[in-house]
Coordinates of N, CA, C and O and ligand atoms in Angstrom, one line a residue:
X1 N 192.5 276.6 -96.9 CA 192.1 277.1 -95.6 C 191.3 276.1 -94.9 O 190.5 275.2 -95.3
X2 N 191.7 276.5 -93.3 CA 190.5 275.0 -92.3 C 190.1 276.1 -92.0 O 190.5 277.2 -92.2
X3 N 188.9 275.6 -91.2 CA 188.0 275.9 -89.7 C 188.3 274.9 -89.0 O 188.5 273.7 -89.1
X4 N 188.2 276.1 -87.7 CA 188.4 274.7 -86.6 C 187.2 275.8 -85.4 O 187.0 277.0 -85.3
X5 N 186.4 274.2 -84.6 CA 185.6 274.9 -84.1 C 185.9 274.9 -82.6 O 186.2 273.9 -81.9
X6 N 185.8 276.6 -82.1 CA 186.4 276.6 -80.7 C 185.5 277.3 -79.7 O 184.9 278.4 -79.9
X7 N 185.5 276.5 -78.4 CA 184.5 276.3 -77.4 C 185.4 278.1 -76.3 O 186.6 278.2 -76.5
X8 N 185.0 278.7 -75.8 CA 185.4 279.5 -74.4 C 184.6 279.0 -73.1 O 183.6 279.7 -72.6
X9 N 185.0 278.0 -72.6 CA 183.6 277.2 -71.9 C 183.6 278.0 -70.7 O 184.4 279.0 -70.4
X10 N 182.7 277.5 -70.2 CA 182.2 278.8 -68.7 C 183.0 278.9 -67.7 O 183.0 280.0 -67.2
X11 N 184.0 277.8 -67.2 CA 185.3 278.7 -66.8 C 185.7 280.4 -67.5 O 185.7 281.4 -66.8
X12 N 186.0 280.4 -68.7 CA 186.6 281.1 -69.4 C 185.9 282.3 -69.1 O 186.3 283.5 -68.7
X13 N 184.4 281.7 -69.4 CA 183.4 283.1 -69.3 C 183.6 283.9 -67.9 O 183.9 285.1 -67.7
X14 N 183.3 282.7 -67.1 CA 183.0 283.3 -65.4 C 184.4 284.1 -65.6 O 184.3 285.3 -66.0
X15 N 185.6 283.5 -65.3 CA 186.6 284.5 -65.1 C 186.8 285.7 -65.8 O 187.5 286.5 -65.2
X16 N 186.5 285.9 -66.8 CA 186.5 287.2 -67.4 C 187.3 286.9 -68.5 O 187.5 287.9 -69.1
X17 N 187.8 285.8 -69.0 CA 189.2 285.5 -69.6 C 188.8 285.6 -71.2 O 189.7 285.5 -72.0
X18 N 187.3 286.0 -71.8 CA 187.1 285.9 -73.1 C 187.8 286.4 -73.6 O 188.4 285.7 -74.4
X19 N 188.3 288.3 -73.5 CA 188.8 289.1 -74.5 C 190.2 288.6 -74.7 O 190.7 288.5 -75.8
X20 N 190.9 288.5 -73.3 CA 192.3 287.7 -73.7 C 192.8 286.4 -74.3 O 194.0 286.1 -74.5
X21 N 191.4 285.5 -74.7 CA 191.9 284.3 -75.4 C 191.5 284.9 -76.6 O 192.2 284.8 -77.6
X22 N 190.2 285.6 -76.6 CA 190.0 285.7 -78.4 C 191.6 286.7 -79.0 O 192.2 286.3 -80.0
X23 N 192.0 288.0 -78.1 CA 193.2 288.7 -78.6 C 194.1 287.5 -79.2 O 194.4 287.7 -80.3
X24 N 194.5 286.4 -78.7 CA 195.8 285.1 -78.9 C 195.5 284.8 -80.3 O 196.5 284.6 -80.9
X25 N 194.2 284.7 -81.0 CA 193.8 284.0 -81.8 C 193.8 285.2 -83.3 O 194.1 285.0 -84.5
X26 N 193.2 286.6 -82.7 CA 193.5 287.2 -83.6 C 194.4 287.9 -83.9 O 194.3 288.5 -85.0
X27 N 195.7 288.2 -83.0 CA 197.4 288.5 -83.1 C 198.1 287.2 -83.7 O 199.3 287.3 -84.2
X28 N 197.5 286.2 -83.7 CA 198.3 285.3 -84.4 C 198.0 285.3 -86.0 O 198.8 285.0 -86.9
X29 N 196.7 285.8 -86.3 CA 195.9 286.4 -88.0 C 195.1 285.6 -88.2 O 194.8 285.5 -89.4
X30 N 194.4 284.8 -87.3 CA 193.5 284.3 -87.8 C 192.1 284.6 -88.3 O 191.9 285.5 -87.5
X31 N 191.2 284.4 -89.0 CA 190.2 284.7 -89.2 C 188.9 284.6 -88.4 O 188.5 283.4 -88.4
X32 N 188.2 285.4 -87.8 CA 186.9 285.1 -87.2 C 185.9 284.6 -88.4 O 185.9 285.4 -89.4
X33 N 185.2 283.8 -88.5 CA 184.1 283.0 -89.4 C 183.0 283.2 -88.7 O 182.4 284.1 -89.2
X34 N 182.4 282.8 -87.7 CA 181.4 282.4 -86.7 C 181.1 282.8 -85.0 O 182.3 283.0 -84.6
X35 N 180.6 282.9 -84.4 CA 181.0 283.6 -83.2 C 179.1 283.5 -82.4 O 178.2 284.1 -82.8
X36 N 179.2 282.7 -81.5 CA 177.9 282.8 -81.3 C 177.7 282.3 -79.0 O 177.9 281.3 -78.3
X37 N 177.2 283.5 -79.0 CA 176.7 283.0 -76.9 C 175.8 282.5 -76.6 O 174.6 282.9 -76.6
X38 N 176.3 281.4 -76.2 CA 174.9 280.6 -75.5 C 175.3 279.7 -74.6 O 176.5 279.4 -74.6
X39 N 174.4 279.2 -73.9 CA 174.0 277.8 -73.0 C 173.8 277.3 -74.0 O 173.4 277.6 -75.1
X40 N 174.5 276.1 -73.3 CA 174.7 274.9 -74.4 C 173.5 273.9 -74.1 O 173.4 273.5 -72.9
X41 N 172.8 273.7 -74.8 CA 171.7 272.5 -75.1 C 172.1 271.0 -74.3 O 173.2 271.1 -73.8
X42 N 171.7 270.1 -74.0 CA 172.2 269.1 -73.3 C 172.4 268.4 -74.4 O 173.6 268.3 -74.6
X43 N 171.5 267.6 -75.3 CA 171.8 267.2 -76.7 C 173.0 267.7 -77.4 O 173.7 266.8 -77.7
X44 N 173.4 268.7 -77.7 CA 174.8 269.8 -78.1 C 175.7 269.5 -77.3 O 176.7 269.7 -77.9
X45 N 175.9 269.2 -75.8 CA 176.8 268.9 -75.4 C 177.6 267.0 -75.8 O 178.6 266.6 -76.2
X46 N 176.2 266.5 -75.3 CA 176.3 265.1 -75.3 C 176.7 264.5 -77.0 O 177.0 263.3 -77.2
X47 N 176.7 265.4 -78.0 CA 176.9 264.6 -79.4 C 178.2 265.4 -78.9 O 179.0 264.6 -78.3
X48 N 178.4 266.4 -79.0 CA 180.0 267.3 -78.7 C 180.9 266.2 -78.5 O 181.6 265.7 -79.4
X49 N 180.9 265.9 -77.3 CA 181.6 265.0 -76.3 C 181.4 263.4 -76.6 O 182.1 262.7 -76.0
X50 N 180.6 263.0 -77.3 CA 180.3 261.7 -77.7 C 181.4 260.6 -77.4 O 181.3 259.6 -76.7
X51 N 182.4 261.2 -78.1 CA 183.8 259.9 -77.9 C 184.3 259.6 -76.4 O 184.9 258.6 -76.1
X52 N 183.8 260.7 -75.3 CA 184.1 260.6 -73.8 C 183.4 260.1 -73.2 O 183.6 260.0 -72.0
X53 N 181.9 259.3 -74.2 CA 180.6 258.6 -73.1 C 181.3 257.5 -72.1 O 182.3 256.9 -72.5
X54 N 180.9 257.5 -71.0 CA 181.6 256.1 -70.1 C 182.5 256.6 -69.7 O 182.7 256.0 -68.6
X55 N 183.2 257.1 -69.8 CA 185.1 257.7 -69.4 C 184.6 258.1 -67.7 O 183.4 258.1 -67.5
X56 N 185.4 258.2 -66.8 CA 185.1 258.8 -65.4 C 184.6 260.5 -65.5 O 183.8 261.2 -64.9
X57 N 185.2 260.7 -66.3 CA 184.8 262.3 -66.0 C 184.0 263.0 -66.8 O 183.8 264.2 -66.8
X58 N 183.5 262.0 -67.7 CA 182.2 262.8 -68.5 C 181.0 263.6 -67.8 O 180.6 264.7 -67.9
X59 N 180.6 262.5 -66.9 CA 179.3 262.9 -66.4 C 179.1 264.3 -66.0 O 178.1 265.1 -66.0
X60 N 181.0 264.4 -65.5 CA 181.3 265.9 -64.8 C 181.3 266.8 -65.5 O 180.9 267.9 -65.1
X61 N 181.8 266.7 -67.1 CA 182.1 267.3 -68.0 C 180.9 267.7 -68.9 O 180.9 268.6 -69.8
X62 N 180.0 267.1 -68.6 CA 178.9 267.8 -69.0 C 177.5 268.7 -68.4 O 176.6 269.4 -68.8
X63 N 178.1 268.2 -67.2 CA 177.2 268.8 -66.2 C 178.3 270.5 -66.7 O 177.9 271.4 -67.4
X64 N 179.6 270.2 -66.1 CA 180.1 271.4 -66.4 C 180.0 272.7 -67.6 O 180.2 273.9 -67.5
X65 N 179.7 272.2 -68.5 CA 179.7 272.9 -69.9 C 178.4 273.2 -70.1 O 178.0 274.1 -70.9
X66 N 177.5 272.6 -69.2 CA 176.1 272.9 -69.6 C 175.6 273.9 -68.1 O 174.4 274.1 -67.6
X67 N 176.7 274.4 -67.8 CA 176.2 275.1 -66.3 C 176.2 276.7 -66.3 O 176.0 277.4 -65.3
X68 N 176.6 277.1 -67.8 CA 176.8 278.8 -67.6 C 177.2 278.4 -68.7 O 177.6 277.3 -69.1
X69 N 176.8 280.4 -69.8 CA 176.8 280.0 -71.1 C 178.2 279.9 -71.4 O 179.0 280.0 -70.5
X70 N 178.9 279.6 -72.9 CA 180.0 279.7 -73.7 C 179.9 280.6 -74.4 O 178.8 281.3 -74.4
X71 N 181.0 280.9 -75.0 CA 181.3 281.3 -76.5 C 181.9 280.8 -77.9 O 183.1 281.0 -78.3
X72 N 181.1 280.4 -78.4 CA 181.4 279.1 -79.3 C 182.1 280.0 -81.1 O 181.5 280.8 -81.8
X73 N 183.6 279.6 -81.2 CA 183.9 280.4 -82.6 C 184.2 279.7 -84.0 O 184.8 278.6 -83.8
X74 N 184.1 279.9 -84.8 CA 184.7 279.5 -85.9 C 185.8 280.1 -86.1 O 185.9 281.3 -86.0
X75 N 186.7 279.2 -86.5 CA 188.6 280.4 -86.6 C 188.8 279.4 -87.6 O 188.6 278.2 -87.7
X76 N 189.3 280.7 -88.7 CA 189.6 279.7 -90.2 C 191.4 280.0 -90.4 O 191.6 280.8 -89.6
X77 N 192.3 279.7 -91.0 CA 193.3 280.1 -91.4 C 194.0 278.7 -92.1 O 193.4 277.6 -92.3
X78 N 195.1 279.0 -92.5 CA 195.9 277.9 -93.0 C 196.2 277.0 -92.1 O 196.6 277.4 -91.0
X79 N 196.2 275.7 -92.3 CA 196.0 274.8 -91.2 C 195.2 275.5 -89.4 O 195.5 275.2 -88.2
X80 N 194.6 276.1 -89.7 CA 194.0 276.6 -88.3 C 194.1 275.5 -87.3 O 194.5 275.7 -86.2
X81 N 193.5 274.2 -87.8 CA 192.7 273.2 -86.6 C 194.4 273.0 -86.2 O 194.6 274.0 -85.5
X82 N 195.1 272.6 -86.2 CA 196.1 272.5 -85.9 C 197.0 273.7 -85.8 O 198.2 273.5 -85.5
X83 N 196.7 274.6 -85.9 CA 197.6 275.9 -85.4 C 196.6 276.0 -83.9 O 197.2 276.0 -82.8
X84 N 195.8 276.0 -83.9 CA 194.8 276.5 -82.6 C 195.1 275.3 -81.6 O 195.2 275.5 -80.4
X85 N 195.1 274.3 -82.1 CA 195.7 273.0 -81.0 C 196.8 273.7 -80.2 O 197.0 273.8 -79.0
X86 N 197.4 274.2 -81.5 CA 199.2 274.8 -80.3 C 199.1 275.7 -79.8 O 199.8 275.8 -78.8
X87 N 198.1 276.8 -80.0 CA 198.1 277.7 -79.3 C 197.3 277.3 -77.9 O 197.6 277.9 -76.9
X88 N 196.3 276.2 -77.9 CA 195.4 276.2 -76.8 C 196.3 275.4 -75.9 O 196.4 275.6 -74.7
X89 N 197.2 274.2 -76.6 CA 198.1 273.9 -75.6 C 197.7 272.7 -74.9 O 196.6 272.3 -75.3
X90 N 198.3 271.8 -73.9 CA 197.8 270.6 -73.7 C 196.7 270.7 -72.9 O 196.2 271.8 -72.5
X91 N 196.1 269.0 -72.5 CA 194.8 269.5 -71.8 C 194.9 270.0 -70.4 O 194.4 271.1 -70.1
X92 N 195.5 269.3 -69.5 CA 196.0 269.7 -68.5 C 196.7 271.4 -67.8 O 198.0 271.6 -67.8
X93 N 195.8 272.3 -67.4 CA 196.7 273.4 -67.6 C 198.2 273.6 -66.4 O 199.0 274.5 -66.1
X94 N 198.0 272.5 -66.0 CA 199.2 272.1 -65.2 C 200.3 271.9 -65.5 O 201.5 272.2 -65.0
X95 N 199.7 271.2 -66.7 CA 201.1 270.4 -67.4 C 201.1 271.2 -68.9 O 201.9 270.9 -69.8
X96 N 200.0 272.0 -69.2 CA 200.6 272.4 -70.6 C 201.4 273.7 -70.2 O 201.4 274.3 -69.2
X97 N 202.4 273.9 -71.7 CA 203.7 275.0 -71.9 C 203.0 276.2 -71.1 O 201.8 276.3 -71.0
X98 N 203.8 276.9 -70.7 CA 204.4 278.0 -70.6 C 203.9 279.3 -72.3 O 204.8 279.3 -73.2
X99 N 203.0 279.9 -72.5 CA 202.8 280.6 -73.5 C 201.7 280.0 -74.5 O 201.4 280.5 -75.6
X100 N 201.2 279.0 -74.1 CA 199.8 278.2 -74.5 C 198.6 278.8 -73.8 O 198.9 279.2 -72.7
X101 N 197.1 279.0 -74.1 CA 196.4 279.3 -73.4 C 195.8 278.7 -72.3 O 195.2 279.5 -71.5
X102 N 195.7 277.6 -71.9 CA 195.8 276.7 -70.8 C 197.2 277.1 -70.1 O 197.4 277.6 -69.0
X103 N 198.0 276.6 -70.9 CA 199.5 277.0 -69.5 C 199.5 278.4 -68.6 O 199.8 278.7 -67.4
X104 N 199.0 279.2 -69.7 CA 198.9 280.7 -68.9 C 197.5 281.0 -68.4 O 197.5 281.9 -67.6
X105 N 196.5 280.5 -68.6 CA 195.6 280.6 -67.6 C 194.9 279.9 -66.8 O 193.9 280.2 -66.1
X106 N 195.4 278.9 -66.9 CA 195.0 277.9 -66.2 C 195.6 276.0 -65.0 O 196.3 275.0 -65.3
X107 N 194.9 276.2 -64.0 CA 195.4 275.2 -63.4 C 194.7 273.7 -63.2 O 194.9 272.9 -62.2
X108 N 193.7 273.4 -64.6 CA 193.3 272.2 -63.9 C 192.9 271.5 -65.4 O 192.7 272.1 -66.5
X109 N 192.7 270.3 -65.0 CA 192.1 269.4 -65.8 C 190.8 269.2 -66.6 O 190.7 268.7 -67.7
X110 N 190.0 269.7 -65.8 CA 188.7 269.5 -66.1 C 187.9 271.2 -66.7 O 187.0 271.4 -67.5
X111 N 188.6 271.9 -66.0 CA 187.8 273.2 -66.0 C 189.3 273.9 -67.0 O 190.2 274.6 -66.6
X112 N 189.0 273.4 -68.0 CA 190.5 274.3 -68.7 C 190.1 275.1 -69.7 O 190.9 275.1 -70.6
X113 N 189.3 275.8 -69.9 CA 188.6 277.2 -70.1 C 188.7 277.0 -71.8 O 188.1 277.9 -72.3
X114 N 189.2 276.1 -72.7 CA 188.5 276.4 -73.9 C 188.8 274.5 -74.5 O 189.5 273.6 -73.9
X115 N 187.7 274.5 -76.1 CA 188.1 273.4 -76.4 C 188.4 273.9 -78.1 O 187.9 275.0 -78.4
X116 N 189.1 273.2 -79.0 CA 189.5 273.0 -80.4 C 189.5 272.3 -80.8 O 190.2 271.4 -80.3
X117 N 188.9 272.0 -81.8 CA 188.6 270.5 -82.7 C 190.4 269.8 -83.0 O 191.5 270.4 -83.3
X118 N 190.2 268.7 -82.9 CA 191.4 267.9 -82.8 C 192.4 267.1 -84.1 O 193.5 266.5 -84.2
X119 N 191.3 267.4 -85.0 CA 191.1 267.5 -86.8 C 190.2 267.7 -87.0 O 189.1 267.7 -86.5
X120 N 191.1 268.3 -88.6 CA 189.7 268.5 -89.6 C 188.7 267.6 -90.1 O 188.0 268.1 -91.0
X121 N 188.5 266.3 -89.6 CA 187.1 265.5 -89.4 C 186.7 266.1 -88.6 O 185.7 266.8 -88.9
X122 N 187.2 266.0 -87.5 CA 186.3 266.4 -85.8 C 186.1 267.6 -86.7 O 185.3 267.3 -87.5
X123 N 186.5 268.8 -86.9 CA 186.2 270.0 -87.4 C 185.1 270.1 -88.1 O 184.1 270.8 -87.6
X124 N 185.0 269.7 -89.0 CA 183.5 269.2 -90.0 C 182.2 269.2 -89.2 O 181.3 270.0 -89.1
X125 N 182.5 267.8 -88.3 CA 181.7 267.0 -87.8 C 181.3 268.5 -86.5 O 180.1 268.8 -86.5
X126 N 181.9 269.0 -85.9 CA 181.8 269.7 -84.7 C 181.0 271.3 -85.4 O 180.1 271.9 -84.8
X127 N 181.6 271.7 -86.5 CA 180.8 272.8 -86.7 C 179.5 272.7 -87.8 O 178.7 273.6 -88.2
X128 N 179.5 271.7 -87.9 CA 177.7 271.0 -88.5 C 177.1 270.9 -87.0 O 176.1 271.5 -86.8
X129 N 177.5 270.4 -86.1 CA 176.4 270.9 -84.7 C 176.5 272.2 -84.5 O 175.4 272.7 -84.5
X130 N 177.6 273.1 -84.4 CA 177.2 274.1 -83.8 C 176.8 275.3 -84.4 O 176.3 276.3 -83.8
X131 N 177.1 275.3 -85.8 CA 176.5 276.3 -86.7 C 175.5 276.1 -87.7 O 175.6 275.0 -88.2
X132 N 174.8 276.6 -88.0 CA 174.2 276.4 -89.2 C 175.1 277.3 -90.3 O 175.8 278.2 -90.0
X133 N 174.7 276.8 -91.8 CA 176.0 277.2 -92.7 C 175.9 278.7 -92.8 O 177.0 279.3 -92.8
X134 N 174.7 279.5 -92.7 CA 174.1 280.6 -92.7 C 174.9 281.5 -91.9 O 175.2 282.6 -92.3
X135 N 175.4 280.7 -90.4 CA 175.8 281.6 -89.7 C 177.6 281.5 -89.6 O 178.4 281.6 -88.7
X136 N 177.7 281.1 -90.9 CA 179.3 281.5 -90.6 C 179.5 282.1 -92.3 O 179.2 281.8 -93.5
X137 N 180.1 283.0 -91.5 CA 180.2 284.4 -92.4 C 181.5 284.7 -93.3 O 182.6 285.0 -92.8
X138 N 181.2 284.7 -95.0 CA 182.1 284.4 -95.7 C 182.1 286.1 -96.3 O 181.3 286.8 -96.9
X139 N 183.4 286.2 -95.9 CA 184.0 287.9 -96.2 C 185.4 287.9 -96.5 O 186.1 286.9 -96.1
X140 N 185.9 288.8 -97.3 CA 187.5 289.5 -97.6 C 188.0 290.0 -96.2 O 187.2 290.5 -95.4
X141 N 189.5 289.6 -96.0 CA 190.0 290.1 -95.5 C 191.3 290.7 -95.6 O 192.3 290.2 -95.2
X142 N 191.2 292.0 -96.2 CA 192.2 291.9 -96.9 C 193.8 292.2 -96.3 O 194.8 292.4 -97.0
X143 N 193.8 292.1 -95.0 CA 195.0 292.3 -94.0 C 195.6 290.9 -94.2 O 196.6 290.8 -93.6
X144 N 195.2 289.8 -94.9 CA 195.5 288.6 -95.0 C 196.4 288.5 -95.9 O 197.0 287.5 -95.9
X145 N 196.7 289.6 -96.8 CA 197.9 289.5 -97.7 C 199.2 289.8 -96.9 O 200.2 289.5 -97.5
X146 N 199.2 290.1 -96.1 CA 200.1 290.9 -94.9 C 200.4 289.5 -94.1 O 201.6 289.3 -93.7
X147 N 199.6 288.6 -93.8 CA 199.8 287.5 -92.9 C 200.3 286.4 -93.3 O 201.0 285.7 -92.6
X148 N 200.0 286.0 -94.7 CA 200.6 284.7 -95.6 C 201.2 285.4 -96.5 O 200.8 286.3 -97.2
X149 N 202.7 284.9 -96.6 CA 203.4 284.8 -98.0 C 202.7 284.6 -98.9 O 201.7 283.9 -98.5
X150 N 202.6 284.9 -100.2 CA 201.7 284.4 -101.2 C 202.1 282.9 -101.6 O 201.3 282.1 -102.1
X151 N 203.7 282.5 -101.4 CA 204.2 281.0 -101.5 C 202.9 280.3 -100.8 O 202.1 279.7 -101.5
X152 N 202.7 280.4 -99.1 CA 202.2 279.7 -98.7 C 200.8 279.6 -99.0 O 200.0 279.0 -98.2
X153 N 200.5 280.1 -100.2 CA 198.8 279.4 -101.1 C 198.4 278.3 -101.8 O 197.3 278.3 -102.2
Ligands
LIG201 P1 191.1 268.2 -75.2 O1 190.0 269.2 -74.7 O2 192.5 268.7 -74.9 O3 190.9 267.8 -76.7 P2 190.1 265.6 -74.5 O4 189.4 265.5 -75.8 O5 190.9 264.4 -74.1 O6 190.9 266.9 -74.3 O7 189.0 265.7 -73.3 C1 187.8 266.6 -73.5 C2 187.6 267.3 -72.3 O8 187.3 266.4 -71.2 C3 188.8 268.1 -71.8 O9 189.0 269.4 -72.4 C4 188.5 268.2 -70.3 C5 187.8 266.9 -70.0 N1 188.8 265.9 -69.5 C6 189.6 265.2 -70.2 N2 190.4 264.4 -69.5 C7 190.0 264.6 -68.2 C8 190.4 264.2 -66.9 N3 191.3 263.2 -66.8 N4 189.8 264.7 -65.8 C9 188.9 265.6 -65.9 N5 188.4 266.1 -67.1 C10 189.0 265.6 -68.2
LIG202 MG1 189.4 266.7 -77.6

């Protein structure tokens, strides 16, 4: 099993779009671990984003994420971090598919309403900022026999 850690940034929020991205994630079976609302810290953004310091559109991109709160989750499943990449779709919601959460709700670059760790490094690394271990929550699920073949263990 991964975690992968995923942002509903304030795009997402303002428009109302939470319940329909979290539905995507748990019709697909994945597991809720973690789940927490807030304004994001400016420090929490700036380690977040670290690899984009200097880029043109950071400065924007953090002004943005730190301007209205998120909803920040942990989603675990079998390859998750990479299952949740496909579902969220490319970054551009211009240019991502047709049935991706960016393609269907969204039209822009910068304000593309959620983020997902990009590996399970980045995964690690991203939910040690945003969680403490305390707050992600280790439970049975037992509808999970229903969702994985038992081969796929
Ligand atoms: P992703 O979120 O798909 O992993 P990324 O890691 O390349 O994309 O960039 C992080 C975020 O930075 C992205 O979600 C939105 C913003 N961003 C990236 N490229 C951008 C661009 N060319 N113009 C404006 N914002 C951009
Ligand atoms: Mg990224």
């Amino acid at each position: 099993m991964e975690t992968s850690l995923i942002i509903l940034k304030p795009d997402a929020v303002q428009r109302g779009l939470m319940g329909q991205i979290i539905a995507r994630f748990e019709q697909k079976g994945l597991r809720f671990v973690g789940m927490k609302f807030m304004m994001v810290p400016l420090e929490i953004a700036e380690k977040h984003y670290a690899e984009h310091k200097g880029k043109p559109f950071y400065d924007g991109l953090i002004q943005f994420v730190t301007s209205s709160p998120v909803l920040v989750l942990a989603i675990r499943g079998i390859d998750a971090v990479s299952v949740c990449r496909k579902l969220i779709g490319a970054t551009n919601g211009r240019k991502a598919e047709p049935g991706t959460i960016r393609g269907d709700f969204g039209m822009s670059g910068g304000f593309n309403m959620i983020h997902g760790s990009d590996s399970p490094e980045s995964a690690e690394r991203e939910l040690a900022l945003w969680f403490d271990a305390a707050e992600l929550v280790e439970y049975d699920r037992t509808i999970e026999k229903w969702v994985y073949d038992p081969s796929d263990l």
